[in-house]
PDB file of C-alpha atoms and ligand atoms in Angstrom:
ATOM      1  CA  MET A   1      -5.061  -5.542 -21.232  1.00  0.00           C
ATOM      2  CA  LEU A   2      -8.280  -7.558 -20.994  1.00  0.00           C
ATOM      3  CA  ILE A   3      -9.751  -6.633 -17.601  1.00  0.00           C
ATOM      4  CA  PRO A   4     -12.750  -8.715 -16.419  1.00  0.00           C
ATOM      5  CA  PRO A   5     -15.828  -6.436 -16.591  1.00  0.00           C
ATOM      6  CA  ALA A   6     -16.513  -6.719 -12.836  1.00  0.00           C
ATOM      7  CA  LEU A   7     -13.015  -5.419 -12.115  1.00  0.00           C
ATOM      8  CA  ALA A   8     -13.098  -2.782 -14.844  1.00  0.00           C
ATOM      9  CA  ALA A   9     -16.357  -1.567 -13.298  1.00  0.00           C
ATOM     10  CA  VAL A  10     -14.556  -0.803 -10.039  1.00  0.00           C
ATOM     11  CA  GLY A  11     -11.740   1.004 -11.817  1.00  0.00           C
ATOM     12  CA  LEU A  12      -9.057  -1.661 -12.282  1.00  0.00           C
ATOM     13  CA  GLY A  13      -6.864  -0.665 -15.180  1.00  0.00           C
ATOM     14  CA  ALA A  14      -8.035   2.952 -14.909  1.00  0.00           C
ATOM     15  CA  SER A  15      -8.143   4.697 -11.521  1.00  0.00           C
ATOM     16  CA  LEU A  16      -7.233   1.541  -9.594  1.00  0.00           C
ATOM     17  CA  PRO A  17      -3.707   0.133 -10.124  1.00  0.00           C
ATOM     18  CA  SER A  18      -4.460  -3.180  -8.418  1.00  0.00           C
ATOM     19  CA  ILE A  19      -7.153  -4.908  -6.397  1.00  0.00           C
ATOM     20  CA  ALA A  20      -6.596  -6.961  -3.259  1.00  0.00           C
ATOM     21  CA  ALA A  21      -8.151 -10.291  -2.343  1.00  0.00           C
ATOM     22  CA  PHE A  22      -8.093 -11.114   1.361  1.00  0.00           C
ATOM     23  CA  ASN A  23      -8.647 -14.617   2.711  1.00  0.00           C
ATOM     24  CA  VAL A  24     -11.777 -15.138   4.786  1.00  0.00           C
ATOM     25  CA  ILE A  25     -11.571 -17.902   7.373  1.00  0.00           C
ATOM     26  CA  SER A  26     -14.485 -16.943   9.605  1.00  0.00           C
ATOM     27  CA  LEU A  27     -17.166 -14.263   9.838  1.00  0.00           C
ATOM     28  CA  GLU A  28     -14.957 -11.941  11.885  1.00  0.00           C
ATOM     29  CA  TYR A  29     -12.315 -11.979   9.156  1.00  0.00           C
ATOM     30  CA  ALA A  30     -14.925 -10.969   6.594  1.00  0.00           C
ATOM     31  CA  GLU A  31     -16.264  -8.222   8.857  1.00  0.00           C
ATOM     32  CA  GLY A  32     -12.745  -6.896   9.442  1.00  0.00           C
ATOM     33  CA  ILE A  33     -11.909  -6.980   5.734  1.00  0.00           C
ATOM     34  CA  VAL A  34     -15.027  -5.056   4.760  1.00  0.00           C
ATOM     35  CA  ASP A  35     -14.429  -2.579   7.598  1.00  0.00           C
ATOM     36  CA  GLY A  36     -10.849  -2.030   6.392  1.00  0.00           C
ATOM     37  CA  ALA A  37     -11.971  -1.564   2.806  1.00  0.00           C
ATOM     38  CA  GLU A  38     -14.547   0.998   3.883  1.00  0.00           C
ATOM     39  CA  ARG A  39     -11.925   2.892   5.911  1.00  0.00           C
ATOM     40  CA  ALA A  40      -9.656   2.911   2.849  1.00  0.00           C
ATOM     41  CA  GLY A  41     -12.540   3.724   0.511  1.00  0.00           C
ATOM     42  CA  ARG A  42     -11.396   0.959  -1.875  1.00  0.00           C
ATOM     43  CA  PRO A  43     -13.043  -2.056  -3.499  1.00  0.00           C
ATOM     44  CA  VAL A  44     -12.024  -5.460  -2.252  1.00  0.00           C
ATOM     45  CA  LEU A  45     -12.421  -9.178  -2.902  1.00  0.00           C
ATOM     46  CA  LEU A  46     -13.493 -11.493  -0.081  1.00  0.00           C
ATOM     47  CA  SER A  47     -11.525 -14.608  -0.929  1.00  0.00           C
ATOM     48  CA  ILE A  48     -12.803 -17.961   0.315  1.00  0.00           C
ATOM     49  CA  SER A  49     -10.326 -20.737  -0.325  1.00  0.00           C
ATOM     50  CA  HIS A  50     -11.134 -24.357  -0.998  1.00  0.00           C
ATOM     51  CA  ASN A  51      -9.349 -25.067   2.289  1.00  0.00           C
ATOM     52  CA  ALA A  52     -11.722 -22.674   4.082  1.00  0.00           C
ATOM     53  CA  VAL A  53     -14.637 -24.523   2.486  1.00  0.00           C
ATOM     54  CA  ARG A  54     -13.176 -27.794   3.781  1.00  0.00           C
ATOM     55  CA  PHE A  55     -12.866 -26.180   7.232  1.00  0.00           C
ATOM     56  CA  HIS A  56     -16.524 -25.134   7.246  1.00  0.00           C
ATOM     57  CA  GLY A  57     -17.691 -28.309   5.558  1.00  0.00           C
ATOM     58  CA  ALA A  58     -19.606 -26.356   2.896  1.00  0.00           C
ATOM     59  CA  LEU A  59     -19.364 -23.198   0.819  1.00  0.00           C
ATOM     60  CA  SER A  60     -22.875 -21.813   1.129  1.00  0.00           C
ATOM     61  CA  PRO A  61     -23.013 -20.707   4.822  1.00  0.00           C
ATOM     62  CA  ILE A  62     -19.800 -18.653   4.776  1.00  0.00           C
ATOM     63  CA  ALA A  63     -20.649 -17.410   1.275  1.00  0.00           C
ATOM     64  CA  ALA A  64     -24.068 -16.233   2.443  1.00  0.00           C
ATOM     65  CA  ALA A  65     -22.473 -14.308   5.310  1.00  0.00           C
ATOM     66  CA  CYS A  66     -19.970 -12.702   2.944  1.00  0.00           C
ATOM     67  CA  ARG A  67     -22.730 -11.914   0.452  1.00  0.00           C
ATOM     68  CA  ALA A  68     -24.711 -10.114   3.172  1.00  0.00           C
ATOM     69  CA  LEU A  69     -21.650  -8.089   4.192  1.00  0.00           C
ATOM     70  CA  ALA A  70     -20.933  -7.231   0.563  1.00  0.00           C
ATOM     71  CA  ASP A  71     -24.498  -6.084  -0.036  1.00  0.00           C
ATOM     72  CA  ALA A  72     -24.370  -3.778   2.994  1.00  0.00           C
ATOM     73  CA  ALA A  73     -20.898  -2.335   2.312  1.00  0.00           C
ATOM     74  CA  SER A  74     -20.307   1.249   1.269  1.00  0.00           C
ATOM     75  CA  VAL A  75     -17.564   0.163  -1.175  1.00  0.00           C
ATOM     76  CA  PRO A  76     -17.677  -2.531  -3.882  1.00  0.00           C
ATOM     77  CA  VAL A  77     -17.105  -5.938  -2.285  1.00  0.00           C
ATOM     78  CA  MET A  78     -16.960  -9.053  -4.456  1.00  0.00           C
ATOM     79  CA  LEU A  79     -16.706 -12.744  -3.603  1.00  0.00           C
ATOM     80  CA  HIS A  80     -13.872 -14.884  -4.936  1.00  0.00           C
ATOM     81  CA  LEU A  81     -13.317 -18.630  -4.596  1.00  0.00           C
ATOM     82  CA  ASP A  82      -9.600 -19.319  -4.227  1.00  0.00           C
ATOM     83  CA  HIS A  83      -7.304 -22.266  -4.943  1.00  0.00           C
ATOM     84  CA  CYS A  84     -10.240 -24.413  -5.895  1.00  0.00           C
ATOM     85  CA  GLU A  85      -9.394 -27.917  -7.039  1.00  0.00           C
ATOM     86  CA  SER A  86     -12.982 -28.925  -7.765  1.00  0.00           C
ATOM     87  CA  GLU A  87     -14.806 -28.044 -10.953  1.00  0.00           C
ATOM     88  CA  GLU A  88     -18.143 -28.605  -9.214  1.00  0.00           C
ATOM     89  CA  LEU A  89     -17.249 -26.173  -6.428  1.00  0.00           C
ATOM     90  CA  VAL A  90     -16.354 -23.508  -9.013  1.00  0.00           C
ATOM     91  CA  LEU A  91     -19.775 -23.973 -10.585  1.00  0.00           C
ATOM     92  CA  GLU A  92     -21.450 -23.785  -7.168  1.00  0.00           C
ATOM     93  CA  ALA A  93     -19.657 -20.477  -6.554  1.00  0.00           C
ATOM     94  CA  GLY A  94     -21.141 -19.224  -9.816  1.00  0.00           C
ATOM     95  CA  ASP A  95     -24.602 -20.223  -8.669  1.00  0.00           C
ATOM     96  CA  LEU A  96     -23.995 -18.408  -5.343  1.00  0.00           C
ATOM     97  CA  GLY A  97     -23.206 -15.124  -7.082  1.00  0.00           C
ATOM     98  CA  PHE A  98     -19.428 -15.081  -6.785  1.00  0.00           C
ATOM     99  CA  ALA A  99     -17.605 -12.719  -9.120  1.00  0.00           C
ATOM    100  CA  SER A 100     -14.698 -15.041  -9.711  1.00  0.00           C
ATOM    101  CA  ALA A 101     -12.917 -18.272  -8.973  1.00  0.00           C
ATOM    102  CA  MET A 102      -9.336 -19.438  -9.116  1.00  0.00           C
ATOM    103  CA  TYR A 103      -9.218 -22.939 -10.494  1.00  0.00           C
ATOM    104  CA  ASP A 104      -5.998 -24.509  -9.364  1.00  0.00           C
ATOM    105  CA  ALA A 105      -4.832 -27.380 -11.547  1.00  0.00           C
ATOM    106  CA  SER A 106      -1.230 -26.324 -11.169  1.00  0.00           C
ATOM    107  CA  THR A 107      -0.073 -29.661  -9.849  1.00  0.00           C
ATOM    108  CA  LEU A 108      -1.112 -31.356 -13.103  1.00  0.00           C
ATOM    109  CA  ALA A 109       1.172 -31.811 -16.074  1.00  0.00           C
ATOM    110  CA  TYR A 110       1.005 -28.848 -18.484  1.00  0.00           C
ATOM    111  CA  ASP A 111      -1.317 -30.429 -21.062  1.00  0.00           C
ATOM    112  CA  ASP A 112      -3.682 -31.738 -18.384  1.00  0.00           C
ATOM    113  CA  ASN A 113      -3.674 -28.341 -16.651  1.00  0.00           C
ATOM    114  CA  VAL A 114      -4.584 -26.660 -19.959  1.00  0.00           C
ATOM    115  CA  ALA A 115      -7.413 -29.091 -20.717  1.00  0.00           C
ATOM    116  CA  ALA A 116      -8.935 -28.961 -17.226  1.00  0.00           C
ATOM    117  CA  THR A 117      -8.588 -25.187 -16.912  1.00  0.00           C
ATOM    118  CA  ALA A 118     -10.081 -24.517 -20.360  1.00  0.00           C
ATOM    119  CA  ARG A 119     -13.122 -26.636 -19.494  1.00  0.00           C
ATOM    120  CA  VAL A 120     -13.622 -24.834 -16.161  1.00  0.00           C
ATOM    121  CA  ALA A 121     -13.147 -21.441 -17.823  1.00  0.00           C
ATOM    122  CA  THR A 122     -15.873 -22.210 -20.361  1.00  0.00           C
ATOM    123  CA  ARG A 123     -18.302 -23.496 -17.743  1.00  0.00           C
ATOM    124  CA  GLY A 124     -17.441 -20.674 -15.318  1.00  0.00           C
ATOM    125  CA  HIS A 125     -18.021 -18.044 -17.977  1.00  0.00           C
ATOM    126  CA  GLU A 126     -21.463 -19.524 -18.616  1.00  0.00           C
ATOM    127  CA  ARG A 127     -22.247 -18.706 -14.984  1.00  0.00           C
ATOM    128  CA  GLY A 128     -20.860 -15.184 -15.147  1.00  0.00           C
ATOM    129  CA  LEU A 129     -17.620 -15.938 -13.307  1.00  0.00           C
ATOM    130  CA  TRP A 130     -14.245 -14.673 -14.359  1.00  0.00           C
ATOM    131  CA  ILE A 131     -11.664 -17.381 -13.933  1.00  0.00           C
ATOM    132  CA  GLU A 132      -8.134 -17.175 -12.576  1.00  0.00           C
ATOM    133  CA  ALA A 133      -5.670 -19.991 -13.073  1.00  0.00           C
ATOM    134  CA  GLU A 134      -2.132 -20.815 -12.133  1.00  0.00           C
ATOM    135  CA  LEU A 135       0.727 -22.003 -14.230  1.00  0.00           C
ATOM    136  CA  GLY A 136       3.535 -23.811 -12.506  1.00  0.00           C
ATOM    137  CA  GLU A 137       3.442 -23.586  -8.752  1.00  0.00           C
ATOM    138  CA  ILE A 138       3.771 -20.762  -6.218  1.00  0.00           C
ATOM    139  CA  GLY A 139       5.659 -21.774  -3.075  1.00  0.00           C
ATOM    140  CA  GLY A 140       4.131 -22.963   0.150  1.00  0.00           C
ATOM    141  CA  LYS A 141       1.263 -24.851  -1.453  1.00  0.00           C
ATOM    142  CA  ASP A 142       4.019 -26.273  -3.583  1.00  0.00           C
ATOM    143  CA  GLY A 143       3.466 -26.111  -7.270  1.00  0.00           C
ATOM    144  CA  ALA A 144       3.824 -22.749  -9.038  1.00  0.00           C
ATOM    145  CA  HIS A 145       4.330 -20.747  -5.880  1.00  0.00           C
ATOM    146  CA  ALA A 146       7.234 -22.773  -4.472  1.00  0.00           C
ATOM    147  CA  PRO A 147      10.410 -20.816  -3.767  1.00  0.00           C
ATOM    148  CA  GLY A 148      12.649 -20.752  -6.808  1.00  0.00           C
ATOM    149  CA  VAL A 149       9.859 -21.527  -9.274  1.00  0.00           C
ATOM    150  CA  ARG A 150       9.343 -18.849 -11.941  1.00  0.00           C
ATOM    151  CA  THR A 151       6.692 -18.402 -14.624  1.00  0.00           C
ATOM    152  CA  ASP A 152       8.012 -18.203 -18.161  1.00  0.00           C
ATOM    153  CA  PRO A 153       6.428 -15.276 -20.091  1.00  0.00           C
ATOM    154  CA  ALA A 154       6.042 -17.116 -23.408  1.00  0.00           C
ATOM    155  CA  GLU A 155       4.544 -20.169 -21.735  1.00  0.00           C
ATOM    156  CA  ALA A 156       2.223 -17.942 -19.699  1.00  0.00           C
ATOM    157  CA  ALA A 157       0.952 -16.189 -22.830  1.00  0.00           C
ATOM    158  CA  ALA A 158       0.375 -19.546 -24.536  1.00  0.00           C
ATOM    159  CA  PHE A 159      -1.428 -20.894 -21.458  1.00  0.00           C
ATOM    160  CA  VAL A 160      -3.811 -17.930 -21.330  1.00  0.00           C
ATOM    161  CA  ALA A 161      -4.524 -18.232 -25.056  1.00  0.00           C
ATOM    162  CA  ALA A 162      -5.146 -21.983 -24.777  1.00  0.00           C
ATOM    163  CA  THR A 163      -7.400 -21.824 -21.715  1.00  0.00           C
ATOM    164  CA  GLY A 164      -9.309 -18.554 -22.078  1.00  0.00           C
ATOM    165  CA  VAL A 165      -8.720 -17.620 -18.441  1.00  0.00           C
ATOM    166  CA  ASP A 166      -9.273 -14.033 -17.296  1.00  0.00           C
ATOM    167  CA  ALA A 167      -6.379 -13.689 -14.843  1.00  0.00           C
ATOM    168  CA  LEU A 168      -3.152 -15.562 -14.211  1.00  0.00           C
ATOM    169  CA  ALA A 169      -1.349 -16.311 -10.962  1.00  0.00           C
ATOM    170  CA  VAL A 170       2.367 -16.076 -11.603  1.00  0.00           C
ATOM    171  CA  ALA A 171       5.393 -17.398  -9.754  1.00  0.00           C
ATOM    172  CA  VAL A 172       7.744 -14.451  -9.305  1.00  0.00           C
ATOM    173  CA  GLY A 173       9.454 -15.089  -5.978  1.00  0.00           C
ATOM    174  CA  SER A 174       6.672 -15.095  -3.395  1.00  0.00           C
ATOM    175  CA  SER A 175       5.748 -18.128  -1.356  1.00  0.00           C
ATOM    176  CA  HIS A 176       2.567 -19.014   0.492  1.00  0.00           C
ATOM    177  CA  ALA A 177       2.138 -18.808   4.273  1.00  0.00           C
ATOM    178  CA  MET A 178       5.276 -16.838   5.079  1.00  0.00           C
ATOM    179  CA  THR A 179       5.248 -15.188   8.497  1.00  0.00           C
ATOM    180  CA  THR A 180       8.109 -12.836   7.675  1.00  0.00           C
ATOM    181  CA  ARG A 181       7.869 -10.190   4.960  1.00  0.00           C
ATOM    182  CA  ASP A 182      11.245 -10.725   3.361  1.00  0.00           C
ATOM    183  CA  ALA A 183      10.494 -12.521   0.085  1.00  0.00           C
ATOM    184  CA  GLU A 184      12.382 -10.968  -2.793  1.00  0.00           C
ATOM    185  CA  LEU A 185      10.281 -10.556  -5.908  1.00  0.00           C
ATOM    186  CA  ASP A 186      11.653 -10.677  -9.409  1.00  0.00           C
ATOM    187  CA  ILE A 187      10.315  -7.266 -10.454  1.00  0.00           C
ATOM    188  CA  GLU A 188      11.958  -7.436 -13.861  1.00  0.00           C
ATOM    189  CA  LEU A 189      10.177 -10.751 -14.549  1.00  0.00           C
ATOM    190  CA  ILE A 190       6.832  -9.226 -13.499  1.00  0.00           C
ATOM    191  CA  ALA A 191       7.380  -6.469 -16.053  1.00  0.00           C
ATOM    192  CA  ARG A 192       8.179  -9.014 -18.797  1.00  0.00           C
ATOM    193  CA  LEU A 193       5.133 -11.103 -17.871  1.00  0.00           C
ATOM    194  CA  SER A 194       2.982  -7.982 -17.930  1.00  0.00           C
ATOM    195  CA  ASP A 195       4.172  -7.213 -21.449  1.00  0.00           C
ATOM    196  CA  ALA A 196       3.581 -10.789 -22.635  1.00  0.00           C
ATOM    197  CA  VAL A 197       0.298 -11.728 -20.940  1.00  0.00           C
ATOM    198  CA  PRO A 198      -2.950  -9.973 -21.982  1.00  0.00           C
ATOM    199  CA  VAL A 199      -4.869 -10.585 -18.720  1.00  0.00           C
ATOM    200  CA  PRO A 200      -4.313  -9.318 -15.153  1.00  0.00           C
ATOM    201  CA  LEU A 201      -1.412 -10.899 -13.270  1.00  0.00           C
ATOM    202  CA  VAL A 202      -2.023 -12.137  -9.735  1.00  0.00           C
ATOM    203  CA  LEU A 203       0.512 -12.194  -6.909  1.00  0.00           C
ATOM    204  CA  HIS A 204      -0.074 -15.035  -4.467  1.00  0.00           C
ATOM    205  CA  GLY A 205       1.677 -15.402  -1.143  1.00  0.00           C
ATOM    206  CA  SER A 206       1.749 -11.629  -0.718  1.00  0.00           C
ATOM    207  CA  SER A 207       2.021 -11.893   3.073  1.00  0.00           C
ATOM    208  CA  GLY A 208       5.710 -12.638   2.630  1.00  0.00           C
ATOM    209  CA  VAL A 209       6.331  -9.466   0.671  1.00  0.00           C
ATOM    210  CA  GLY A 210       7.048  -6.128   2.350  1.00  0.00           C
ATOM    211  CA  ASP A 211       5.235  -2.908   1.483  1.00  0.00           C
ATOM    212  CA  THR A 212       8.080  -1.764  -0.759  1.00  0.00           C
ATOM    213  CA  GLY A 213       8.031  -5.012  -2.706  1.00  0.00           C
ATOM    214  CA  ILE A 214       4.249  -4.915  -3.106  1.00  0.00           C
ATOM    215  CA  ARG A 215       4.399  -1.332  -4.385  1.00  0.00           C
ATOM    216  CA  ALA A 216       7.097  -2.297  -6.868  1.00  0.00           C
ATOM    217  CA  ALA A 217       5.167  -5.375  -7.982  1.00  0.00           C
ATOM    218  CA  VAL A 218       2.047  -3.326  -8.676  1.00  0.00           C
ATOM    219  CA  ALA A 219       4.085  -0.732 -10.526  1.00  0.00           C
ATOM    220  CA  ALA A 220       5.570  -3.527 -12.649  1.00  0.00           C
ATOM    221  CA  GLY A 221       2.188  -5.011 -13.577  1.00  0.00           C
ATOM    222  CA  ILE A 222       0.603  -7.038 -10.766  1.00  0.00           C
ATOM    223  CA  ARG A 223      -3.137  -6.321 -10.894  1.00  0.00           C
ATOM    224  CA  LYS A 224      -4.424  -8.524  -8.047  1.00  0.00           C
ATOM    225  CA  VAL A 225      -2.680  -9.021  -4.709  1.00  0.00           C
ATOM    226  CA  ASN A 226      -3.683 -12.038  -2.582  1.00  0.00           C
ATOM    227  CA  VAL A 227      -3.181 -11.786   1.161  1.00  0.00           C
ATOM    228  CA  GLY A 228      -4.015 -14.407   3.765  1.00  0.00           C
ATOM    229  CA  THR A 229      -1.399 -15.165   6.376  1.00  0.00           C
ATOM    230  CA  GLN A 230      -0.750 -11.510   7.193  1.00  0.00           C
ATOM    231  CA  LEU A 231      -4.359 -11.195   8.330  1.00  0.00           C
ATOM    232  CA  SER A 232      -4.093 -14.319  10.456  1.00  0.00           C
ATOM    233  CA  ILE A 233      -0.941 -12.961  12.116  1.00  0.00           C
ATOM    234  CA  ALA A 234      -2.898  -9.821  13.021  1.00  0.00           C
ATOM    235  CA  TYR A 235      -5.995 -11.781  14.023  1.00  0.00           C
ATOM    236  CA  THR A 236      -4.403 -14.425  16.226  1.00  0.00           C
ATOM    237  CA  GLY A 237      -1.946 -11.929  17.724  1.00  0.00           C
ATOM    238  CA  ALA A 238      -4.796  -9.732  18.931  1.00  0.00           C
ATOM    239  CA  LEU A 239      -6.813 -12.756  20.012  1.00  0.00           C
ATOM    240  CA  ARG A 240      -3.946 -14.107  22.128  1.00  0.00           C
ATOM    241  CA  ALA A 241      -3.284 -10.717  23.686  1.00  0.00           C
ATOM    242  CA  GLU A 242      -6.896 -10.085  24.664  1.00  0.00           C
ATOM    243  CA  LEU A 243      -8.305 -13.500  25.522  1.00  0.00           C
ATOM    244  CA  GLY A 244      -6.301 -14.243  28.676  1.00  0.00           C
ATOM    245  CA  ASP A 245      -8.470 -16.402  30.908  1.00  0.00           C
ATOM    246  CA  ARG A 246     -11.745 -14.848  29.747  1.00  0.00           C
ATOM    247  CA  VAL A 247     -14.598 -17.216  28.946  1.00  0.00           C
ATOM    248  CA  ASP A 248     -16.552 -14.845  26.714  1.00  0.00           C
ATOM    249  CA  PRO A 249     -14.498 -14.487  23.506  1.00  0.00           C
ATOM    250  CA  ARG A 250     -16.190 -11.354  22.215  1.00  0.00           C
ATOM    251  CA  ARG A 251     -13.710  -8.819  23.560  1.00  0.00           C
ATOM    252  CA  ALA A 252     -10.815 -10.774  22.045  1.00  0.00           C
ATOM    253  CA  LEU A 253     -12.692 -11.321  18.777  1.00  0.00           C
ATOM    254  CA  THR A 254     -13.436  -7.604  18.618  1.00  0.00           C
ATOM    255  CA  ALA A 255      -9.705  -6.894  18.941  1.00  0.00           C
ATOM    256  CA  ALA A 256      -8.929  -9.546  16.316  1.00  0.00           C
ATOM    257  CA  ARG A 257     -11.468  -8.100  13.883  1.00  0.00           C
ATOM    258  CA  GLU A 258     -10.097  -4.614  14.470  1.00  0.00           C
ATOM    259  CA  ALA A 259      -6.552  -5.863  13.813  1.00  0.00           C
ATOM    260  CA  VAL A 260      -7.729  -7.327  10.501  1.00  0.00           C
ATOM    261  CA  ALA A 261      -9.406  -4.048   9.533  1.00  0.00           C
ATOM    262  CA  THR A 262      -6.270  -2.059  10.334  1.00  0.00           C
ATOM    263  CA  GLU A 263      -4.104  -4.406   8.255  1.00  0.00           C
ATOM    264  CA  VAL A 264      -6.531  -4.378   5.323  1.00  0.00           C
ATOM    265  CA  ALA A 265      -6.800  -0.585   5.284  1.00  0.00           C
ATOM    266  CA  HIS A 266      -3.009  -0.334   5.296  1.00  0.00           C
ATOM    267  CA  LEU A 267      -2.478  -2.864   2.508  1.00  0.00           C
ATOM    268  CA  LEU A 268      -5.172  -1.279   0.335  1.00  0.00           C
ATOM    269  CA  ASP A 269      -3.338   2.003   0.707  1.00  0.00           C
ATOM    270  CA  VAL A 270      -0.069   0.281  -0.258  1.00  0.00           C
ATOM    271  CA  ILE A 271      -1.423  -1.266  -3.473  1.00  0.00           C
ATOM    272  CA  SER A 272      -3.099   1.995  -4.416  1.00  0.00           C
ATOM    273  CA  ASN A 273       0.204   3.833  -4.345  1.00  0.00           C
ATOM    274  CA  PRO A 274       2.690   1.863  -6.438  1.00  0.00           C
ATOM    275  CA  SER A 275       6.285   2.941  -6.828  1.00  0.00           C
ATOM    276  CA  PRO A 276       7.341   3.119 -10.472  1.00  0.00           C
ATOM    277  CA  ASP A 277      10.772   4.320  -9.390  1.00  0.00           C
ATOM    278  CA  LEU A 278      11.450   0.893  -7.908  1.00  0.00           C
ATOM    279  CA  ARG A 279      11.200  -0.919 -11.224  1.00  0.00           C
TER     280      ARG A 279
HETATM  281  O1  LIG B   1      -4.296 -17.343  -2.458  1.00  0.00           O
HETATM  282  C1  LIG B   1      -4.052 -16.823  -1.361  1.00  0.00           C
HETATM  283  C2  LIG B   1      -2.845 -16.088  -1.155  1.00  0.00           C
HETATM  284  O2  LIG B   1      -1.899 -16.470  -2.046  1.00  0.00           O
HETATM  285  C3  LIG B   1      -2.458 -15.881   0.258  1.00  0.00           C
HETATM  286  O3  LIG B   1      -1.106 -16.201   0.525  1.00  0.00           O
HETATM  287  O4  LIG B   1      -1.334 -16.473   2.973  1.00  0.00           O
HETATM  288  O5  LIG B   1       0.882 -16.270   1.922  1.00  0.00           O
HETATM  289  O6  LIG B   1      -0.649 -14.299   2.004  1.00  0.00           O
HETATM  290  P1  LIG B   1      -0.506 -15.788   1.946  1.00  0.00           P
HETATM  291 ZN1  LIG B   2      -2.524 -18.363  -3.205  1.00  0.00          ZN
END
C-alpha cells in the first residue's frame, strides 16, 4: 500500500487503521474538530470543501484560521481541500500549506476525468500536495457517490495507475448529506477494492453510515473516512437548543462547538477500533 508520506508520518498503515477528515464550515467547526481530536489523542484532517470556499468567497481566510489551529494543536492536524472542481484552487491550497486536495472531476467522462486528474496530480505533487480523486460518483453530490453506484475494482486500479493519484474515493454504498445513519455499505466490495487498488481508499458520505458500518469498512480497507453532515446535525441541534431568543450567540456557539468536539472524539474512537469480525 502506497501511503502518502504525511499520512504515514502520523501512523496510517501502521498504528493508525484509518484517518478521518471532518468538514469545516466556520471557525467554530474547526475549533470543535481540533478539540475533539485532542480529546481522542488522534490525528485529524480539517477538510475545507470547494462549497465552503464558495460560502466564504475565498480560501485563504478560513485556511489561515485552520492553519493557526493546526499549529497550536497537541495532535497532528492537517489541512485538506475537498471536492475541488478547480485546478487553480488546488494549486492555491498547495501554496497555503495544505497537505492534500481532492480533485473532483467525477462528473466528466472517464477519459476526460483521467486526463484532468493526471494533470492536477502532477501539478499538485510539485507543490507537495497528495491528491485524492474520485471515480464514478458517490451519492448526494450525484456522480460516484450516488446511491446504487459502485466502483469497479479493475477500473479503479487502472484509474490510479493512469492518473498517479495518492488516494481514491470509492462508491461502495454511502451517499452524501444523509441525516440518518442507515446506509448499507458493500463491505465485500471494499475488501476487493482494497486488494486491487495500491493507494488508500476513501469513504465519502460517512455521516449516513452507523458506527458498526464504519468499523467494518475500516476493517475491510477504508483508510480515510470523510464526515460532514453528522457534525452539522450536532452543531445546528445544539445551536437551536441554546439560542432561544438570546441576542448574543456565544453561549449557543459554545454549545455547538462542544457538540462538534464530542462527535469528533467519538468518531475518531470508532475508526481507531475496526471490527474485522464484521467482514
Ligand atoms: O467529502 C465530504 C464527505 O463525503 C462528507 O459527507 O456530509 O455525507 O458526511 P457527509
Ligand atoms: Zn464527499
